Short mmCIF file of C-alpha atoms in Angstrom, two decimals:
data_model
loop_
_atom_site.label_atom_id
_atom_site.label_comp_id
_atom_site.label_asym_id
_atom_site.label_seq_id
_atom_site.Cartn_x
_atom_site.Cartn_y
_atom_site.Cartn_z
CA MET A 1262 -97.40 157.66 -40.98
CA THR A 1263 -100.20 158.22 -43.49
CA GLU A 1264 -103.75 158.31 -42.20
CA TYR A 1265 -106.33 155.97 -43.68
CA PRO A 1266 -108.83 156.05 -45.17
CA LYS A 1267 -107.66 158.36 -47.94
CA LEU A 1268 -110.77 157.79 -50.06
CA SER A 1269 -114.20 159.08 -49.08
CA THR A 1270 -116.87 156.41 -48.62
CA HIS A 1271 -118.35 157.28 -52.02
CA TRP A 1272 -115.00 157.01 -53.82
CA PHE A 1273 -114.15 153.82 -51.95
CA GLU A 1274 -117.37 152.19 -53.19
CA MET A 1275 -116.52 153.08 -56.78
CA VAL A 1276 -112.90 151.93 -56.52
CA LEU A 1277 -113.85 148.71 -54.70
CA ASP A 1278 -116.33 147.91 -57.46
CA GLY A 1279 -113.66 148.69 -60.07
CA MET A 1280 -111.07 146.51 -58.33
CA ASN A 1281 -113.55 143.63 -58.15
CA ALA A 1282 -114.56 144.06 -61.81
CA ILE A 1283 -110.92 144.13 -62.94
CA LYS A 1284 -110.21 140.96 -60.96
CA LEU A 1285 -113.29 139.16 -62.30
CA ALA A 1286 -112.40 140.23 -65.86
CA GLU A 1287 -108.85 138.95 -65.29
CA CYS A 1288 -107.44 142.27 -66.47
CA GLU A 1289 -105.18 143.19 -63.54
CA GLU A 1290 -101.93 143.20 -65.53
CA TRP A 1291 -103.52 145.06 -68.42
CA VAL A 1292 -104.80 147.82 -66.12
CA LYS A 1293 -101.50 148.01 -64.24
CA ASN A 1294 -99.60 148.52 -67.51
CA PHE A 1295 -102.18 150.64 -69.35
CA ASP A 1296 -100.66 153.83 -70.74
CA ASP A 1297 -102.43 155.27 -73.76
CA PRO A 1298 -101.87 159.05 -73.79
CA ASN A 1299 -104.29 159.45 -76.71
CA THR A 1300 -107.38 157.86 -75.18
CA GLY A 1301 -106.84 157.24 -71.48
CA PHE A 1302 -109.33 154.85 -69.92
CA MET A 1303 -112.32 157.04 -70.78
CA PHE A 1304 -112.03 156.74 -74.57
CA CYS A 1305 -110.18 153.43 -74.83
CA ASN A 1306 -111.81 150.91 -77.18
CA SER A 1307 -109.83 147.85 -76.05
CA PRO A 1308 -111.89 144.67 -75.58
CA ASN A 1309 -110.53 144.64 -72.02
CA ILE A 1310 -112.52 147.78 -71.20
CA GLU A 1311 -115.70 146.02 -72.28
CA LYS A 1312 -114.78 142.96 -70.19
CA ILE A 1313 -114.27 145.18 -67.14
CA ASN A 1314 -117.44 147.20 -67.82
CA ASN A 1315 -119.48 144.01 -67.99
CA LYS A 1316 -118.36 143.16 -64.44
CA LEU A 1317 -119.04 146.59 -62.90
CA ASN A 1318 -122.01 146.88 -60.55
CA TYR A 1319 -121.81 150.62 -59.84
CA GLY A 1320 -124.23 152.35 -62.19
CA GLY A 1321 -123.68 156.02 -61.43
CA HIS A 1322 -120.48 156.76 -63.32
CA SER A 1323 -119.95 159.82 -65.45
CA GLY A 1324 -117.10 159.64 -67.95
CA CYS A 1325 -114.95 161.56 -65.50
CA SER A 1326 -115.74 159.40 -62.45
CA TYR A 1327 -115.11 156.26 -64.54
CA ALA A 1328 -111.70 157.53 -65.67
CA CYS A 1329 -110.76 158.60 -62.14
CA THR A 1330 -111.92 155.27 -60.73
CA MET A 1331 -109.81 153.36 -63.25
CA ARG A 1332 -106.74 155.49 -62.45
CA ASN A 1333 -107.29 154.85 -58.74
CA CYS A 1334 -107.57 151.13 -59.47
CA GLN A 1335 -104.38 151.28 -61.54
CA TYR A 1336 -102.58 152.94 -58.63
CA PHE A 1337 -103.86 150.49 -56.04
CA LEU A 1338 -103.10 147.46 -58.24
CA THR A 1339 -99.46 148.54 -58.18
CA HIS A 1340 -99.62 149.40 -54.45
CA MET A 1341 -101.62 146.53 -52.97
CA ASP A 1342 -100.28 147.22 -49.49
CA GLU A 1343 -101.98 150.62 -49.61
CA TRP A 1344 -105.16 149.08 -50.99
CA ASN A 1345 -105.27 146.63 -48.09
CA LEU A 1346 -104.89 149.53 -45.63
CA GLU A 1347 -107.66 151.43 -47.40
CA VAL A 1348 -110.02 148.45 -47.33
CA ASN A 1349 -109.26 147.78 -43.68
CA ALA A 1350 -109.93 151.42 -42.80
CA HIS A 1351 -113.34 151.28 -44.48
CA THR A 1352 -114.43 147.82 -43.40
CA ASN A 1353 -112.26 146.88 -40.42
CA GLN A 1354 -111.52 143.61 -42.17
CA LEU A 1355 -109.32 142.25 -44.92
CA PRO A 1356 -110.58 142.63 -48.49
CA VAL A 1357 -112.57 139.81 -50.04
CA VAL A 1358 -111.27 139.13 -53.52
CA PRO A 1359 -113.77 137.34 -55.76
CA GLU A 1360 -112.80 134.00 -57.21
CA THR A 1361 -112.19 133.75 -60.93
CA ASN A 1362 -113.43 130.89 -63.07
#
């Protein structure tokens, strides 16, 4: 059995913020299926990146931490069971997913 949490508290905060921003921007499927070997998330100029960025609250990203956060979000969006375990390990409660308009 895998031990949780896998993410440090700092990484969890960044990924949680990313997951919430992706949900609020309604870009879950886009992130799950994103695969641009030329730009990756860091240099992508899709309007969806701007939509997600506008919903982010975490202000301390470098280009590298942003790209790693987005890849973690991509992984967890396709493995929601693992995300739920991660959230529970950090908060001892089920994740709160923001409502979309």
